[in-house]
Amino acid sequence: MHVPDGVLPFWVYILFLIISLPVLGFAVRNVNRRFDDRLTPYMGVLAAVIFAAQFVNFPVPPASGHLVGTTLLAVMLGPWAAMVIMALVLFVQALYGDGGLIAFGLNFFNMGILGAIFGWGIALVLFKGLTRIQDEKISVLIATAIAAFVTTLGTAFILGLELLTIPGLSFEFVYIITGIHGFIALGEAILTFAILLYFVKAKPKLIAFLKDSDTGKALGVKMSATPIVTIEEGT
Amino acid sequence: MDRNTVVRVIIPAIIVLFALISVLILTGFASGNPDGFEWSLFEWAGITEPEGGFGGIFAFLGEGPLVDVVTGGIGIVLILIIAYLFFRFTSRRTE
C-alpha cells in the first residue's frame, strides 16, 4: 500500500502533505496531553514491531501484501498514538526507499489517519456490542480482527480513488485494487488477531479497550465496565 | 527509562524481532522494498514504472538477502530509538 514518489501528479502529494501534517501535529499534541513517560518504552517497542511486521509479505497472486497494523495500534494505544507511531514507521520506511519522502503525506493519510480513525471506530462499536454477549478478551480479539479487515478494504478503495488522478487510469482499477485487497485484508485480520492474542495473553494492560488497562487509563477511556466512553482531562 | 524496563522489555524485543526478521528474510518470505503489489497492477493497467527516484539510504549496499538482514536489523533498532526518543519528549513526565 506504500505509494512511491513520482507515480501520482505532484499536486496530489502536496495536497496530502497539507492535509496530513496538521493532523499529525494534532496527534502529537494529544499524545503529550494523555500519555506519560512510563508508556514510552512500549510505544517504542510497538513501533519496532510494526516496522518489522511490514517487512513480511504474504503472497496474493499475482501480487503480495503485508500487515499495515494501524487498527492493532489504535486498539492498543488509541487513535492518536497509533497515528504518531505510523508516522514514524512510514518516515523510516521512506528513508529506506519503501514509499516516498514526498509521498509521505499521502501514505500517512491512507495508513495512518484513515487506518487509525476507522480502525478505532469500527473496533470500538463492535467491541461494545460483543461485550454484551462475550468475555471482553474474546470480544477485543474478534472486534479488532473484523475492524482490521474492513479498514484495510476501505483504505484500499480510497487508495484506488487517489490513483485515479494518474492520467489514463480507468475506474476498473479501483475495483481491482479493492478486490485484491480483500485477500490482503484477510491476512491483515489474521495477523492482527495473532499479534493481539499475544498481547492479550502476555500484557493485557497494554490494550486500551480492556478494563484496568494502563493505556486505557492514560486515554481516560472506560470500555467494558460501561458502554459510555469518557474522556477525563488532565488525568 | 529504568534498567528493569531495558532488561525486561527493550532488549528481548530487539533480539526477538531481529531473529524473526532475519529468518523471514533469509527464507524468502520478506518483502522487497518497495513491494511489487502496486507495480503489478500498474503493469496490468499499462502504466510503466517511473524511473529512478530515491532508492533509500542503503541503496549503495546493493541488493540481496544478507543486505536485507543487516539493513532490516538496523531499521528495527533505528525505529525503536527514534520512537522512544520521540515519545519520551512528547509525553508528560511522571509525577
Short mmCIF file of N, CA and C in Angstrom, two decimals, chain A residues 1 4 7 28 31-38 40-41 43-45 47-48 51-52 54-57 63-64 66 84-85 88-89 92 94-98 163 166 169 173 176-177 180-181 235, chain B residues 5 9-10 13 17 21 24 29-31 33-35 37-42 44-45 47 50 54-58 71-72 74-76 78-80 82-84 86-88 90-94:
data_model
loop_
_atom_site.label_atom_id
_atom_site.label_comp_id
_atom_site.label_asym_id
_atom_site.label_seq_id
_atom_site.Cartn_x
_atom_site.Cartn_y
_atom_site.Cartn_z
N MET A 1 0.82 -1.22 0.00
CA MET A 1 0.00 0.00 0.00
C MET A 1 0.85 1.27 0.00
N PRO A 4 4.99 5.14 -3.94
CA PRO A 4 6.29 5.81 -4.08
C PRO A 4 6.15 7.21 -4.69
N VAL A 7 4.70 8.75 -8.95
CA VAL A 7 3.62 7.99 -9.59
C VAL A 7 2.40 8.88 -9.83
N VAL A 28 0.23 14.47 17.89
CA VAL A 28 1.36 14.63 18.81
C VAL A 28 0.90 15.39 20.07
N VAL A 31 -1.04 13.05 22.28
CA VAL A 31 -0.15 12.12 22.99
C VAL A 31 0.48 12.83 24.18
N ASN A 32 0.91 14.05 23.94
CA ASN A 32 1.52 14.85 25.01
C ASN A 32 0.56 15.07 26.18
N ARG A 33 -0.70 15.26 25.88
CA ARG A 33 -1.69 15.53 26.93
C ARG A 33 -2.06 14.29 27.72
N ARG A 34 -2.07 13.14 27.05
CA ARG A 34 -2.70 11.96 27.67
C ARG A 34 -1.76 10.84 28.08
N PHE A 35 -0.57 10.80 27.51
CA PHE A 35 0.32 9.70 27.87
C PHE A 35 1.46 10.20 28.75
N ASP A 36 1.86 9.36 29.70
CA ASP A 36 3.04 9.75 30.46
C ASP A 36 4.23 8.89 30.07
N ASP A 37 5.39 9.28 30.55
CA ASP A 37 6.62 8.65 30.03
C ASP A 37 6.81 7.20 30.46
N ARG A 38 5.93 6.67 31.33
CA ARG A 38 6.05 5.25 31.68
C ARG A 38 5.68 4.35 30.51
N THR A 40 6.31 5.07 27.31
CA THR A 40 7.13 5.29 26.12
C THR A 40 7.94 4.07 25.67
N PRO A 41 8.48 3.24 26.60
CA PRO A 41 9.20 2.05 26.10
C PRO A 41 8.29 1.14 25.27
N MET A 43 5.66 2.03 23.54
CA MET A 43 5.39 2.67 22.26
C MET A 43 6.57 2.46 21.30
N GLY A 44 7.77 2.58 21.83
CA GLY A 44 8.96 2.32 21.01
C GLY A 44 8.99 0.89 20.51
N VAL A 45 8.69 -0.04 21.40
CA VAL A 45 8.70 -1.45 21.02
C VAL A 45 7.61 -1.72 19.97
N ALA A 47 6.38 0.36 17.81
CA ALA A 47 6.83 0.92 16.53
C ALA A 47 7.79 -0.05 15.84
N ALA A 48 8.70 -0.64 16.62
CA ALA A 48 9.64 -1.61 16.05
C ALA A 48 8.92 -2.86 15.57
N PHE A 51 7.20 -1.99 12.30
CA PHE A 51 8.21 -1.84 11.27
C PHE A 51 8.68 -3.21 10.79
N ALA A 52 8.96 -4.10 11.73
CA ALA A 52 9.44 -5.44 11.37
C ALA A 52 8.34 -6.24 10.68
N GLN A 54 5.98 -5.22 8.85
CA GLN A 54 5.71 -4.77 7.49
C GLN A 54 6.76 -5.25 6.49
N PHE A 55 7.84 -5.84 7.00
CA PHE A 55 8.83 -6.44 6.11
C PHE A 55 8.28 -7.72 5.47
N VAL A 56 7.33 -8.33 6.16
CA VAL A 56 6.93 -9.69 5.79
C VAL A 56 5.75 -9.66 4.83
N ASN A 57 5.99 -10.13 3.64
CA ASN A 57 4.94 -10.19 2.62
C ASN A 57 4.28 -11.56 2.62
N ALA A 63 0.24 -10.79 -6.96
CA ALA A 63 0.94 -9.76 -6.20
C ALA A 63 1.24 -10.28 -4.78
N SER A 64 1.42 -9.36 -3.86
CA SER A 64 1.67 -9.73 -2.47
C SER A 64 1.23 -8.58 -1.57
N HIS A 66 1.17 -7.02 2.83
CA HIS A 66 1.79 -7.13 4.15
C HIS A 66 0.91 -6.45 5.20
N VAL A 84 0.79 8.57 15.42
CA VAL A 84 2.18 9.02 15.60
C VAL A 84 3.15 7.87 15.32
N ILE A 85 2.82 6.67 15.81
CA ILE A 85 3.68 5.52 15.55
C ILE A 85 3.75 5.23 14.05
N LEU A 88 6.03 7.65 12.31
CA LEU A 88 7.44 7.33 12.50
C LEU A 88 7.87 6.15 11.63
N VAL A 89 7.02 5.11 11.61
CA VAL A 89 7.33 3.92 10.81
C VAL A 89 7.41 4.29 9.32
N VAL A 92 10.63 6.29 8.49
CA VAL A 92 11.85 5.46 8.39
C VAL A 92 11.78 4.59 7.14
N ALA A 94 10.33 5.36 4.40
CA ALA A 94 10.60 6.25 3.26
C ALA A 94 12.11 6.46 3.11
N LEU A 95 12.82 6.53 4.23
CA LEU A 95 14.28 6.64 4.17
C LEU A 95 14.89 5.40 3.54
N TYR A 96 14.21 4.27 3.70
CA TYR A 96 14.67 3.01 3.13
C TYR A 96 14.24 2.85 1.67
N GLY A 97 13.46 3.80 1.16
CA GLY A 97 13.00 3.70 -0.22
C GLY A 97 11.68 2.98 -0.37
N ASP A 98 11.03 2.65 0.75
CA ASP A 98 9.72 1.98 0.71
C ASP A 98 8.65 3.05 0.93
N LEU A 163 -5.47 6.97 -6.84
CA LEU A 163 -4.68 6.59 -8.03
C LEU A 163 -5.37 6.99 -9.33
N ILE A 166 -3.98 9.57 -11.74
CA ILE A 166 -2.99 9.26 -12.78
C ILE A 166 -3.71 9.30 -14.13
N LEU A 169 -5.89 6.22 -16.23
CA LEU A 169 -6.31 5.08 -15.41
C LEU A 169 -7.84 5.03 -15.34
N PHE A 173 -9.73 0.02 -12.35
CA PHE A 173 -8.56 -0.13 -11.50
C PHE A 173 -8.95 -0.11 -10.02
N ILE A 176 -10.34 -3.44 -9.04
CA ILE A 176 -9.31 -4.48 -8.98
C ILE A 176 -8.44 -4.32 -7.73
N ILE A 177 -8.02 -3.08 -7.47
CA ILE A 177 -7.15 -2.87 -6.30
C ILE A 177 -7.91 -3.17 -5.00
N ILE A 180 -8.37 -7.19 -4.84
CA ILE A 180 -7.15 -7.90 -4.41
C ILE A 180 -6.89 -7.63 -2.92
N HIS A 181 -7.20 -6.40 -2.51
CA HIS A 181 -7.00 -6.08 -1.08
C HIS A 181 -7.98 -6.84 -0.18
N THR A 235 -5.86 13.74 33.38
CA THR A 235 -5.56 12.55 34.18
C THR A 235 -4.31 11.88 33.67
N THR B 5 13.16 -1.91 32.77
CA THR B 5 12.43 -1.84 31.51
C THR B 5 13.33 -2.24 30.35
N VAL B 9 12.01 -5.50 28.68
CA VAL B 9 11.20 -5.18 27.50
C VAL B 9 12.04 -4.93 26.25
N ILE B 10 12.94 -3.96 26.34
CA ILE B 10 13.60 -3.48 25.13
C ILE B 10 14.56 -4.51 24.53
N ALA B 13 12.89 -7.61 23.10
CA ALA B 13 12.12 -7.25 21.91
C ALA B 13 13.03 -7.11 20.70
N LEU B 17 12.79 -9.64 17.54
CA LEU B 17 12.46 -9.04 16.24
C LEU B 17 13.58 -9.26 15.23
N ILE B 21 13.03 -11.38 11.91
CA ILE B 21 13.15 -10.73 10.59
C ILE B 21 14.28 -11.39 9.79
N LEU B 24 12.90 -14.66 8.41
CA LEU B 24 11.93 -14.40 7.35
C LEU B 24 12.58 -13.91 6.06
N PHE B 29 10.57 -14.96 2.72
CA PHE B 29 9.19 -14.54 2.98
C PHE B 29 9.05 -13.01 3.12
N ALA B 30 10.17 -12.32 3.27
CA ALA B 30 10.07 -10.87 3.48
C ALA B 30 9.89 -10.15 2.15
N SER B 31 9.34 -8.96 2.23
CA SER B 31 9.08 -8.21 1.01
C SER B 31 10.35 -7.54 0.52
N ASN B 33 11.85 -4.08 -1.06
CA ASN B 33 11.43 -2.68 -0.90
C ASN B 33 11.63 -1.92 -2.20
N PRO B 34 10.65 -1.29 -2.78
CA PRO B 34 9.25 -1.34 -2.39
C PRO B 34 8.59 -2.64 -2.87
N ASP B 35 7.51 -3.03 -2.21
CA ASP B 35 6.87 -4.28 -2.60
C ASP B 35 6.22 -4.12 -3.98
N PHE B 37 3.38 -4.94 -5.24
CA PHE B 37 1.94 -5.04 -5.42
C PHE B 37 1.38 -4.02 -6.39
N GLU B 38 1.64 -2.75 -6.11
CA GLU B 38 1.08 -1.72 -6.99
C GLU B 38 1.65 -1.82 -8.40
N TRP B 39 2.95 -2.19 -8.49
CA TRP B 39 3.57 -2.23 -9.82
C TRP B 39 2.91 -3.28 -10.69
N SER B 40 2.58 -4.43 -10.10
CA SER B 40 1.96 -5.47 -10.92
C SER B 40 0.61 -4.99 -11.46
N LEU B 41 -0.09 -4.20 -10.64
CA LEU B 41 -1.37 -3.67 -11.11
C LEU B 41 -1.18 -2.57 -12.14
N PHE B 42 -0.15 -1.75 -11.92
CA PHE B 42 0.11 -0.69 -12.89
C PHE B 42 0.49 -1.28 -14.25
N TRP B 44 -0.49 -4.07 -15.33
CA TRP B 44 -1.74 -4.57 -15.90
C TRP B 44 -2.51 -3.41 -16.55
N ALA B 45 -2.46 -2.24 -15.90
CA ALA B 45 -3.21 -1.08 -16.42
C ALA B 45 -2.45 -0.36 -17.54
N ILE B 47 0.56 1.12 -17.29
CA ILE B 47 1.35 2.28 -16.83
C ILE B 47 2.74 1.79 -16.45
N PRO B 50 7.82 4.39 -12.93
CA PRO B 50 8.67 5.57 -13.14
C PRO B 50 10.13 5.26 -12.85
N PHE B 54 14.23 8.07 -5.27
CA PHE B 54 15.06 7.82 -4.09
C PHE B 54 15.04 6.33 -3.76
N GLY B 55 16.16 5.70 -3.88
CA GLY B 55 16.23 4.26 -3.68
C GLY B 55 16.44 3.85 -2.23
N GLY B 56 16.54 4.82 -1.35
CA GLY B 56 16.75 4.51 0.06
C GLY B 56 18.19 4.75 0.47
N ILE B 57 18.39 4.97 1.76
CA ILE B 57 19.73 5.35 2.24
C ILE B 57 20.73 4.19 2.15
N PHE B 58 20.22 2.96 2.00
CA PHE B 58 21.13 1.81 1.91
C PHE B 58 21.26 1.29 0.48
N THR B 71 20.27 -4.42 6.99
CA THR B 71 19.54 -3.14 6.98
C THR B 71 18.23 -3.26 7.75
N GLY B 72 17.60 -4.44 7.68
CA GLY B 72 16.38 -4.66 8.46
C GLY B 72 16.66 -4.56 9.95
N ILE B 74 19.16 -2.96 11.36
CA ILE B 74 19.45 -1.55 11.67
C ILE B 74 18.14 -0.77 11.78
N GLY B 75 17.22 -1.06 10.87
CA GLY B 75 15.92 -0.36 10.87
C GLY B 75 15.14 -0.59 12.15
N ILE B 76 15.14 -1.82 12.64
CA ILE B 76 14.41 -2.14 13.87
C ILE B 76 14.96 -1.34 15.04
N LEU B 78 16.78 1.37 14.81
CA LEU B 78 16.60 2.80 14.49
C LEU B 78 15.20 3.29 14.85
N ILE B 79 14.19 2.54 14.42
CA ILE B 79 12.80 2.97 14.68
C ILE B 79 12.51 2.91 16.17
N LEU B 80 13.09 1.92 16.85
CA LEU B 80 12.88 1.81 18.29
C LEU B 80 13.46 3.03 19.01
N ILE B 82 14.22 6.02 17.65
CA ILE B 82 13.51 7.25 17.25
C ILE B 82 12.17 7.33 17.98
N ALA B 83 11.43 6.20 17.97
CA ALA B 83 10.10 6.20 18.61
C ALA B 83 10.23 6.46 20.10
N TYR B 84 11.22 5.80 20.74
CA TYR B 84 11.40 6.00 22.17
C TYR B 84 11.70 7.46 22.48
N PHE B 86 11.19 10.08 20.61
CA PHE B 86 10.06 10.94 20.23
C PHE B 86 8.99 10.96 21.32
N PHE B 87 8.60 9.75 21.75
CA PHE B 87 7.55 9.69 22.77
C PHE B 87 8.05 10.17 24.13
N ARG B 88 9.34 9.97 24.37
CA ARG B 88 9.93 10.43 25.63
C ARG B 88 9.79 11.95 25.74
N THR B 90 7.66 13.83 23.93
CA THR B 90 6.32 14.36 23.69
C THR B 90 5.30 13.83 24.70
N SER B 91 5.75 13.06 25.68
CA SER B 91 4.82 12.57 26.70
C SER B 91 4.99 13.38 27.98
N ARG B 92 3.95 13.35 28.79
CA ARG B 92 4.02 14.04 30.08
C ARG B 92 5.01 13.33 30.99
N ARG B 93 5.69 14.08 31.84
CA ARG B 93 6.58 13.46 32.82
C ARG B 93 5.74 12.83 33.94
N THR B 94 6.19 11.69 34.42
CA THR B 94 5.51 11.05 35.54
C THR B 94 5.67 11.92 36.77
#
